[in-house]
GROMACS .gro file of C-alpha atoms in nm:
model
  419
    1MET     CA    1   0.000   0.000   0.000
    2ILE     CA    2   0.280   0.241   0.090
    3LYS     CA    3   0.457   0.161  -0.236
    4GLN     CA    4   0.137   0.232  -0.429
    5HIS     CA    5   0.091   0.568  -0.251
    6ILE     CA    6   0.447   0.670  -0.339
    7LYS     CA    7   0.406   0.567  -0.704
    8GLN     CA    8   0.088   0.770  -0.726
    9ALA     CA    9   0.259   1.071  -0.564
   10VAL     CA   10   0.547   1.057  -0.814
   11GLN     CA   11   0.298   1.040  -1.102
   12LEU     CA   12   0.115   1.347  -0.968
   13LEU     CA   13   0.447   1.534  -0.954
   14LYS     CA   14   0.508   1.453  -1.321
   15GLU     CA   15   0.163   1.574  -1.419
   16ASN     CA   16   0.210   1.913  -1.247
   17ARG     CA   17   0.581   1.974  -1.299
   18LEU     CA   18   0.586   2.354  -1.264
   19VAL     CA   19   0.378   2.360  -0.946
   20SER     CA   20   0.575   2.067  -0.806
   21CYS     CA   21   0.910   2.236  -0.877
   22ILE     CA   22   0.793   2.559  -0.710
   23SER     CA   23   0.676   2.364  -0.405
   24ILE     CA   24   0.998   2.161  -0.377
   25ILE     CA   25   1.227   2.465  -0.418
   26GLY     CA   26   1.019   2.671  -0.172
   27THR     CA   27   1.039   2.392   0.082
   28ALA     CA   28   1.412   2.348   0.020
   29LEU     CA   29   1.492   2.716   0.073
   30SER     CA   30   1.294   2.731   0.397
   31ILE     CA   31   1.449   2.414   0.535
   32ALA     CA   32   1.792   2.544   0.431
   33MET     CA   33   1.741   2.855   0.646
   34VAL     CA   34   1.620   2.645   0.938
   35MET     CA   35   1.915   2.408   0.901
   36VAL     CA   36   2.164   2.697   0.901
   37VAL     CA   37   2.026   2.791   1.244
   38VAL     CA   38   2.053   2.427   1.354
   39LEU     CA   39   2.407   2.390   1.215
   40LEU     CA   40   2.529   2.707   1.384
   41PHE     CA   41   2.391   2.580   1.714
   42GLN     CA   42   2.549   2.242   1.648
   43ILE     CA   43   2.891   2.395   1.579
   44GLN     CA   44   2.871   2.569   1.916
   45LEU     CA   45   2.745   2.263   2.105
   46SER     CA   46   2.856   1.932   1.954
   47GLY     CA   47   3.197   1.774   1.993
   48TYR     CA   48   3.441   1.759   1.703
   49TYR     CA   49   3.816   1.771   1.650
   50PRO     CA   50   3.987   1.841   1.884
   51GLU     CA   51   3.706   1.928   2.129
   52TYR     CA   52   3.542   1.588   2.145
   53ASN     CA   53   3.470   1.613   2.520
   54ARG     CA   54   3.248   1.921   2.513
   55ASP     CA   55   2.967   1.739   2.693
   56ARG     CA   56   3.198   1.709   2.997
   57MET     CA   57   3.345   2.059   2.984
   58LEU     CA   58   3.301   2.362   3.207
   59TYR     CA   59   3.444   2.703   3.120
   60ILE     CA   60   3.564   3.000   3.324
   61GLN     CA   61   3.543   3.304   3.100
   62GLY     CA   62   3.678   3.587   3.311
   63THR     CA   63   3.679   3.684   3.678
   64GLU     CA   64   3.575   3.971   3.902
   65ALA     CA   65   3.819   4.130   4.146
   66THR     CA   66   3.613   4.334   4.393
   67SER     CA   67   3.766   4.548   4.665
   68LYS     CA   68   3.654   4.440   5.010
   69ASN     CA   69   3.535   4.792   5.088
   70GLY     CA   70   3.315   4.777   4.776
   71THR     CA   71   3.465   5.082   4.601
   72ASP     CA   72   3.638   4.906   4.308
   73ASN     CA   73   3.552   4.625   4.070
   74ASN     CA   74   3.773   4.482   3.795
   75ARG     CA   75   3.656   4.235   3.531
   76GLY     CA   76   3.886   4.036   3.305
   77GLY     CA   77   4.109   3.732   3.310
   78MET     CA   78   4.267   3.576   3.617
   79SER     CA   79   4.626   3.563   3.737
   80ALA     CA   80   4.847   3.254   3.748
   81GLU     CA   81   4.805   3.268   4.126
   82VAL     CA   82   4.426   3.232   4.104
   83VAL     CA   83   4.468   2.948   3.853
   84ARG     CA   84   4.702   2.769   4.090
   85GLU     CA   85   4.511   2.827   4.414
   86CYS     CA   86   4.150   2.797   4.297
   87PHE     CA   87   4.164   2.555   4.002
   88TYR     CA   88   4.473   2.336   4.002
   89SER     CA   89   4.377   2.247   4.360
   90LEU     CA   90   4.034   2.109   4.259
   91LYS     CA   91   3.993   1.735   4.330
   92THR     CA   92   3.662   1.658   4.156
   93PRO     CA   93   3.752   1.730   3.790
   94GLU     CA   94   3.949   1.491   3.573
   95LYS     CA   95   4.170   1.770   3.435
   96VAL     CA   96   4.205   2.148   3.447
   97THR     CA   97   4.390   2.374   3.204
   98ALA     CA   98   4.464   2.747   3.189
   99ILE     CA   99   4.493   2.925   2.855
  100TYR     CA  100   4.598   3.264   2.724
  101SER     CA  101   4.597   3.353   2.353
  102GLU     CA  102   4.789   3.618   2.166
  103ASP     CA  103   4.870   3.697   1.803
  104LEU     CA  104   5.248   3.708   1.766
  105PRO     CA  105   5.503   3.697   1.482
  106ILE     CA  106   5.682   3.362   1.452
  107SER     CA  107   6.028   3.373   1.294
  108LEU     CA  108   6.312   3.133   1.221
  109PRO     CA  109   6.645   3.158   1.410
  110ASN     CA  110   6.832   3.307   1.116
  111LYS     CA  111   6.542   3.476   0.941
  112ARG     CA  112   6.308   3.733   1.085
  113LEU     CA  113   5.950   3.701   0.962
  114PHE     CA  114   5.661   3.935   1.023
  115LYS     CA  115   5.349   3.724   0.973
  116GLU     CA  116   5.149   3.687   1.293
  117TYR     CA  117   5.015   3.354   1.416
  118ASN     CA  118   4.774   3.277   1.696
  119VAL     CA  119   4.983   3.148   1.985
  120LYS     CA  120   4.820   2.981   2.282
  121TYR     CA  121   5.006   2.980   2.613
  122THR     CA  122   4.890   2.684   2.817
  123ASP     CA  123   4.996   2.395   3.042
  124ASP     CA  124   5.051   2.020   3.014
  125GLY     CA  125   4.690   1.945   3.119
  126PHE     CA  126   4.572   2.105   2.795
  127TRP     CA  127   4.677   1.797   2.598
  128SER     CA  128   4.469   1.565   2.818
  129ILE     CA  129   4.153   1.771   2.777
  130PHE     CA  130   4.166   1.824   2.401
  131ASN     CA  131   4.225   1.532   2.164
  132PHE     CA  132   4.468   1.652   1.899
  133ARG     CA  133   4.577   1.439   1.604
  134PHE     CA  134   4.955   1.441   1.607
  135ILE     CA  135   5.102   1.401   1.262
  136THR     CA  136   5.444   1.363   1.419
  137GLY     CA  137   5.598   1.405   1.763
  138LYS     CA  138   5.417   1.465   2.092
  139PRO     CA  139   5.310   1.752   2.321
  140PHE     CA  140   5.538   1.919   2.573
  141GLU     CA  141   5.531   1.737   2.906
  142LYS     CA  142   5.468   1.833   3.269
  143ALA     CA  143   5.842   1.860   3.341
  144ASP     CA  144   5.881   2.100   3.047
  145PHE     CA  145   5.595   2.312   3.178
  146LEU     CA  146   5.712   2.322   3.539
  147SER     CA  147   6.069   2.407   3.438
  148GLY     CA  148   5.966   2.665   3.181
  149ILE     CA  149   6.153   2.487   2.902
  150PRO     CA  150   6.078   2.655   2.566
  151LYS     CA  151   5.911   2.381   2.365
  152ALA     CA  152   5.633   2.421   2.111
  153VAL     CA  153   5.366   2.231   1.921
  154ILE     CA  154   5.259   2.375   1.585
  155THR     CA  155   4.999   2.289   1.320
  156ASP     CA  156   5.083   2.120   0.992
  157GLN     CA  157   4.981   2.439   0.808
  158THR     CA  158   5.217   2.650   1.021
  159ALA     CA  159   5.498   2.400   0.963
  160ARG     CA  160   5.453   2.414   0.585
  161GLU     CA  161   5.446   2.794   0.584
  162LEU     CA  162   5.763   2.820   0.792
  163PHE     CA  163   5.966   2.521   0.671
  164GLY     CA  164   5.790   2.390   0.361
  165THR     CA  165   5.741   2.049   0.528
  166THR     CA  166   5.587   1.886   0.836
  167ASP     CA  167   5.913   1.703   0.914
  168VAL     CA  168   6.023   1.967   1.165
  169LEU     CA  169   6.080   1.784   1.495
  170GLY     CA  170   6.370   1.937   1.686
  171LYS     CA  171   6.382   2.249   1.470
  172ASN     CA  172   6.354   2.591   1.631
  173ILE     CA  173   6.112   2.878   1.592
  174VAL     CA  174   6.143   3.222   1.750
  175ILE     CA  175   5.857   3.373   1.951
  176ASN     CA  176   5.916   3.694   2.147
  177PHE     CA  177   6.291   3.657   2.092
  178ILE     CA  178   6.293   3.311   2.256
  179ASN     CA  179   6.396   2.997   2.065
  180TYR     CA  180   6.136   2.722   2.100
  181SER     CA  181   6.215   2.364   2.004
  182ILE     CA  182   5.932   2.193   1.813
  183THR     CA  183   5.818   1.874   1.988
  184GLY     CA  184   5.509   1.795   1.780
  185VAL     CA  185   5.302   1.879   1.474
  186VAL     CA  186   4.921   1.849   1.485
  187LYS     CA  187   4.644   1.861   1.227
  188GLU     CA  188   4.513   2.214   1.168
  189VAL     CA  189   4.231   2.326   1.400
  190SER     CA  190   3.920   2.522   1.302
  191ARG     CA  191   3.868   2.865   1.457
  192ALA     CA  192   3.521   2.745   1.557
  193ALA     CA  193   3.695   2.532   1.823
  194ARG     CA  194   3.776   2.853   2.006
  195ASP     CA  195   3.916   2.711   2.329
  196SER     CA  196   4.164   2.477   2.160
  197TYR     CA  197   4.234   2.677   1.844
  198ALA     CA  198   4.583   2.812   1.783
  199GLU     CA  199   4.860   2.785   1.527
  200ALA     CA  200   5.125   2.724   1.793
  201TRP     CA  201   5.104   2.611   2.157
  202ILE     CA  202   5.375   2.681   2.417
  203PRO     CA  203   5.406   2.656   2.800
  204TYR     CA  204   5.290   2.974   2.969
  205THR     CA  205   5.574   2.936   3.220
  206THR     CA  206   5.810   3.051   2.944
  207LYS     CA  207   5.666   3.403   2.950
  208ASP     CA  208   5.773   3.596   3.258
  209GLN     CA  209   5.537   3.886   3.184
  210LEU     CA  210   5.241   3.648   3.182
  211MET     CA  211   5.345   3.485   3.506
  212SER     CA  212   5.383   3.824   3.674
  213LEU     CA  213   5.078   3.983   3.507
  214GLN     CA  214   4.854   4.048   3.804
  215TYR     CA  215   4.651   4.337   3.936
  216ALA     CA  216   4.401   4.395   4.214
  217ASP     CA  217   4.588   4.224   4.496
  218GLY     CA  218   4.727   3.955   4.265
  219ILE     CA  219   4.385   3.844   4.134
  220SER     CA  220   4.345   3.987   3.785
  221GLY     CA  221   4.557   3.864   3.495
  222GLY     CA  222   4.526   3.714   3.149
  223PHE     CA  223   4.406   3.354   3.193
  224ASN     CA  224   4.080   3.172   3.130
  225VAL     CA  225   4.026   2.814   3.246
  226CYS     CA  226   3.872   2.498   3.099
  227ILE     CA  227   3.764   2.212   3.326
  228LEU     CA  228   3.710   1.853   3.215
  229ALA     CA  229   3.471   1.663   3.442
  230LYS     CA  230   3.478   1.287   3.477
  231HIS     CA  231   3.106   1.298   3.399
  232SER     CA  232   2.856   1.574   3.334
  233LYS     CA  233   2.682   1.466   3.657
  234ASP     CA  234   2.983   1.608   3.842
  235PHE     CA  235   2.913   1.968   3.732
  236ALA     CA  236   2.725   2.054   4.052
  237SER     CA  237   3.000   1.904   4.268
  238ILE     CA  238   3.267   2.098   4.078
  239ARG     CA  239   3.078   2.423   4.126
  240THR     CA  240   3.042   2.352   4.496
  241GLU     CA  241   3.411   2.270   4.537
  242LEU     CA  242   3.509   2.581   4.342
  243LYS     CA  243   3.305   2.796   4.581
  244GLN     CA  244   3.489   2.637   4.873
  245GLN     CA  245   3.829   2.696   4.714
  246THR     CA  246   3.733   3.054   4.630
  247ALA     CA  247   3.625   3.124   4.990
  248ARG     CA  248   3.952   2.977   5.119
  249TYR     CA  249   4.155   3.188   4.877
  250ASN     CA  250   3.966   3.508   4.963
  251GLU     CA  251   4.033   3.460   5.333
  252GLY     CA  252   4.401   3.522   5.268
  253LYS     CA  253   4.339   3.846   5.076
  254GLN     CA  254   4.343   4.185   5.245
  255LEU     CA  255   4.225   4.430   4.979
  256TYR     CA  256   4.032   4.237   4.715
  257LYS     CA  257   3.828   3.919   4.675
  258VAL     CA  258   3.786   3.709   4.364
  259GLY     CA  259   3.450   3.611   4.212
  260PHE     CA  260   3.351   3.428   3.896
  261ALA     CA  261   3.015   3.589   3.809
  262GLU     CA  262   2.812   3.335   3.606
  263ASN     CA  263   3.108   3.098   3.572
  264PRO     CA  264   3.160   2.811   3.535
  265ILE     CA  265   2.932   2.770   3.234
  266SER     CA  266   2.868   2.456   3.029
  267ARG     CA  267   2.890   2.406   2.655
  268LEU     CA  268   2.511   2.423   2.632
  269ASP     CA  269   2.519   2.763   2.803
  270ILE     CA  270   2.773   2.888   2.546
  271ALA     CA  271   2.568   2.751   2.256
  272MET     CA  272   2.266   2.945   2.385
  273GLY     CA  273   2.471   3.266   2.392
  274SER     CA  274   2.584   3.278   2.756
  275GLU     CA  275   2.915   3.432   2.857
  276GLY     CA  276   3.109   3.445   3.181
  277PHE     CA  277   2.932   3.763   3.290
  278ARG     CA  278   2.593   3.707   3.123
  279LYS     CA  279   2.373   3.400   3.147
  280VAL     CA  280   2.100   3.328   2.890
  281ASP     CA  281   1.799   3.157   3.042
  282TYR     CA  282   1.678   2.831   2.884
  283LYS     CA  283   1.322   2.962   2.860
  284ASP     CA  284   1.423   3.283   2.682
  285PHE     CA  285   1.642   3.096   2.438
  286ILE     CA  286   1.369   2.845   2.349
  287LEU     CA  287   1.110   3.119   2.303
  288GLU     CA  288   1.335   3.330   2.078
  289THR     CA  289   1.488   3.050   1.871
  290GLY     CA  290   1.171   2.844   1.860
  291SER     CA  291   0.973   3.142   1.730
  292LEU     CA  292   1.229   3.202   1.455
  293VAL     CA  293   1.231   2.837   1.346
  294LEU     CA  294   0.850   2.818   1.351
  295PHE     CA  295   0.824   3.130   1.137
  296MET     CA  296   1.068   2.983   0.882
  297LEU     CA  297   0.862   2.663   0.873
  298LEU     CA  298   0.529   2.838   0.828
  299VAL     CA  299   0.627   3.003   0.499
  300PRO     CA  300   0.668   2.681   0.296
  301ALA     CA  301   0.394   2.513   0.498
  302LEU     CA  302   0.142   2.776   0.383
  303ASN     CA  303   0.272   2.737   0.029
  304LEU     CA  304   0.227   2.361   0.039
  305ILE     CA  305  -0.116   2.395   0.196
  306GLY     CA  306  -0.223   2.596  -0.108
  307VAL     CA  307  -0.074   2.341  -0.347
  308THR     CA  308  -0.232   2.052  -0.155
  309GLN     CA  309  -0.571   2.222  -0.151
  310ALA     CA  310  -0.556   2.289  -0.526
  311SER     CA  311  -0.453   1.930  -0.594
  312ILE     CA  312  -0.728   1.786  -0.379
  313GLN     CA  313  -0.991   2.017  -0.529
  314ARG     CA  314  -0.916   1.862  -0.869
  315ARG     CA  315  -0.939   1.514  -0.719
  316LYS     CA  316  -1.252   1.555  -0.506
  317SER     CA  317  -1.455   1.328  -0.730
  318GLU     CA  318  -1.181   1.064  -0.701
  319VAL     CA  319  -1.192   1.094  -0.321
  320GLY     CA  320  -1.572   1.062  -0.327
  321LEU     CA  321  -1.554   0.758  -0.556
  322ARG     CA  322  -1.302   0.588  -0.327
  323LYS     CA  323  -1.524   0.656  -0.027
  324ALA     CA  324  -1.821   0.511  -0.218
  325PHE     CA  325  -1.624   0.190  -0.276
  326GLY     CA  326  -1.539   0.159   0.093
  327ALA     CA  327  -1.215   0.353   0.140
  328THR     CA  328  -1.182   0.435   0.507
  329TYR     CA  329  -1.114   0.775   0.659
  330SER     CA  330  -0.764   0.671   0.772
  331LYS     CA  331  -0.672   0.538   0.425
  332LEU     CA  332  -0.772   0.858   0.253
  333VAL     CA  333  -0.577   1.073   0.500
  334SER     CA  334  -0.270   0.850   0.481
  335GLN     CA  335  -0.270   0.864   0.100
  336ILE     CA  336  -0.272   1.245   0.099
  337LEU     CA  337   0.003   1.254   0.364
  338TYR     CA  338   0.222   1.011   0.169
  339GLU     CA  339   0.179   1.208  -0.150
  340ASN     CA  340   0.277   1.532   0.023
  341LEU     CA  341   0.561   1.359   0.207
  342VAL     CA  342   0.733   1.291  -0.126
  343ILE     CA  343   0.744   1.666  -0.193
  344THR     CA  344   0.867   1.752   0.157
  345LEU     CA  345   1.131   1.476   0.152
  346LEU     CA  346   1.265   1.598  -0.181
  347GLY     CA  347   1.259   1.955  -0.052
  348GLY     CA  348   1.420   1.848   0.275
  349ALA     CA  349   1.708   1.666   0.104
  350LEU     CA  350   1.765   1.956  -0.131
  351GLY     CA  351   1.736   2.202   0.159
  352LEU     CA  352   2.000   2.014   0.358
  353LEU     CA  353   2.243   2.043   0.067
  354PHE     CA  354   2.154   2.412   0.029
  355SER     CA  355   2.222   2.469   0.399
  356PHE     CA  356   2.576   2.328   0.373
  357GLY     CA  357   2.647   2.553   0.077
  358LEU     CA  358   2.485   2.858   0.240
  359LEU     CA  359   2.684   2.805   0.561
  360ASN     CA  360   3.010   2.782   0.367
  361ILE     CA  361   2.930   3.098   0.173
  362SER     CA  362   2.831   3.300   0.481
  363LYS     CA  363   3.069   3.147   0.738
  364ASP     CA  364   3.290   3.457   0.762
  365PHE     CA  365   2.981   3.660   0.854
  366LEU     CA  366   2.813   3.406   1.082
  367LEU     CA  367   3.134   3.276   1.243
  368GLN     CA  368   3.484   3.422   1.269
  369ASN     CA  369   3.683   3.519   0.962
  370ASN     CA  370   3.872   3.235   0.795
  371THR     CA  371   3.685   2.971   0.995
  372MET     CA  372   3.744   2.624   0.856
  373ILE     CA  373   3.433   2.406   0.838
  374ASN     CA  374   3.493   2.032   0.818
  375SER     CA  375   3.282   1.717   0.804
  376ASP     CA  376   3.317   1.659   1.181
  377MET     CA  377   3.113   1.975   1.241
  378LEU     CA  378   2.842   1.919   0.981
  379PHE     CA  379   2.774   1.546   0.978
  380GLN     CA  380   2.639   1.483   1.325
  381PRO     CA  381   2.352   1.245   1.409
  382GLY     CA  382   2.162   1.538   1.556
  383THR     CA  383   2.164   1.716   1.220
  384PHE     CA  384   1.976   1.437   1.044
  385VAL     CA  385   1.736   1.388   1.333
  386ALA     CA  386   1.658   1.760   1.325
  387THR     CA  387   1.615   1.751   0.947
  388LEU     CA  388   1.378   1.455   0.966
  389PHE     CA  389   1.180   1.627   1.240
  390PHE     CA  390   1.145   1.945   1.033
  391VAL     CA  391   1.039   1.748   0.725
  392LEU     CA  392   0.774   1.553   0.919
  393LEU     CA  393   0.649   1.869   1.085
  394MET     CA  394   0.633   2.040   0.746
  395ASN     CA  395   0.435   1.749   0.605
  396PHE     CA  396   0.186   1.760   0.893
  397LEU     CA  397   0.139   2.138   0.874
  398SER     CA  398   0.097   2.148   0.497
  399ALA     CA  399  -0.102   1.830   0.431
  400GLY     CA  400  -0.232   1.694   0.758
  401ILE     CA  401  -0.489   1.962   0.832
  402PRO     CA  402  -0.630   1.983   0.474
  403ALA     CA  403  -0.636   1.602   0.453
  404LEU     CA  404  -0.841   1.572   0.772
  405ARG     CA  405  -1.097   1.822   0.642
  406ILE     CA  406  -1.126   1.677   0.292
  407ALA     CA  407  -1.162   1.318   0.412
  408LYS     CA  408  -1.459   1.418   0.631
  409GLN     CA  409  -1.666   1.547   0.340
  410PRO     CA  410  -1.986   1.354   0.257
  411ILE     CA  411  -1.963   1.119  -0.041
  412VAL     CA  412  -2.227   1.306  -0.248
  413GLU     CA  413  -2.058   1.643  -0.194
  414ALA     CA  414  -1.718   1.495  -0.287
  415LEU     CA  415  -1.858   1.330  -0.603
  416LYS     CA  416  -2.007   1.659  -0.716
  417GLY     CA  417  -1.676   1.840  -0.654
  418ASN     CA  418  -1.870   2.110  -0.461
  419GLU     CA  419  -2.045   2.220  -0.782
   0.00000   0.00000   0.00000
């Protein structure tokens, strides 16, 4: 029966090619716009190289240093002291890492170059939290970090630009007039993976200015922190322990106290638009985004309702004849739904392809400039589930309601075609 419905739907498409093409393209464009919204949310939320553990991550995006007399308040990054006392001392998380990014020229020992690269100062825990694909070599180790030994990991793209090859282990690069020995080369990272993205990674203990960069009683500095939980169920425990560590740290301060505003925030919070100092409520996000998606769905749904109504008006006598020969209410409705589903499936598949192209064309506007989009970001199970949901919803909105009304008409009225 299903096969027969589909064959009949395809035949109807062939008979009304212009109307069918308009319906399919209209559906495709609408679903493409919806899917761009879904894909942007997915890029912010889902795990991909090298941030596969996003579902277990918490983020500290800035701190507040408030004077104890209440007259001064500083917002920004945290000092190495706060990182050490409040975060490295945490027992509940699996790993903690501190990061500081800066655009700096990278040169060769005997050749000064002026192109700037994004350099991330971090620690040895960074390599346990983010899963990089090493083409050759390995990351700098804990001993290198603690001793402030100048070692570096660079991307394959950076290696080719500097040396013309990725076979660069043991070679030196110059950052801030310091020679760094290359210990590893990793696959290039997309800018969309903001917390792990860089073109070179080095121990932050090699930069004296960063280690001594502290204001407001030693609280404010340049670092943000990423926390990897053993399980997402541990988020509440981590927040509780962080409050305890913060209270202990503040007891030893005379002039200022440290606070973390809305931090730590989860990956879902970030995907909804939250930041360290501003939290977006779930309800507000669902209302705003849901309204936008529903509006985008209604446009092709109304279009398809018109097409469905026109098609059924021409076939009213056929519907009446089928009812006269015993066709049940459910069979008539299911036939109309199957016929319309062919159009929405074709439009949905085409719309999904359109969305990938549209996202690539507009990525510099929607994301950061020069953001690389790869298959890990786009081809997620959630994408196809969302697409299927939109297609089914579209089918119900455009054909379900008219089908229910038409199938209820009396046989005589249907046979006459309302004449």
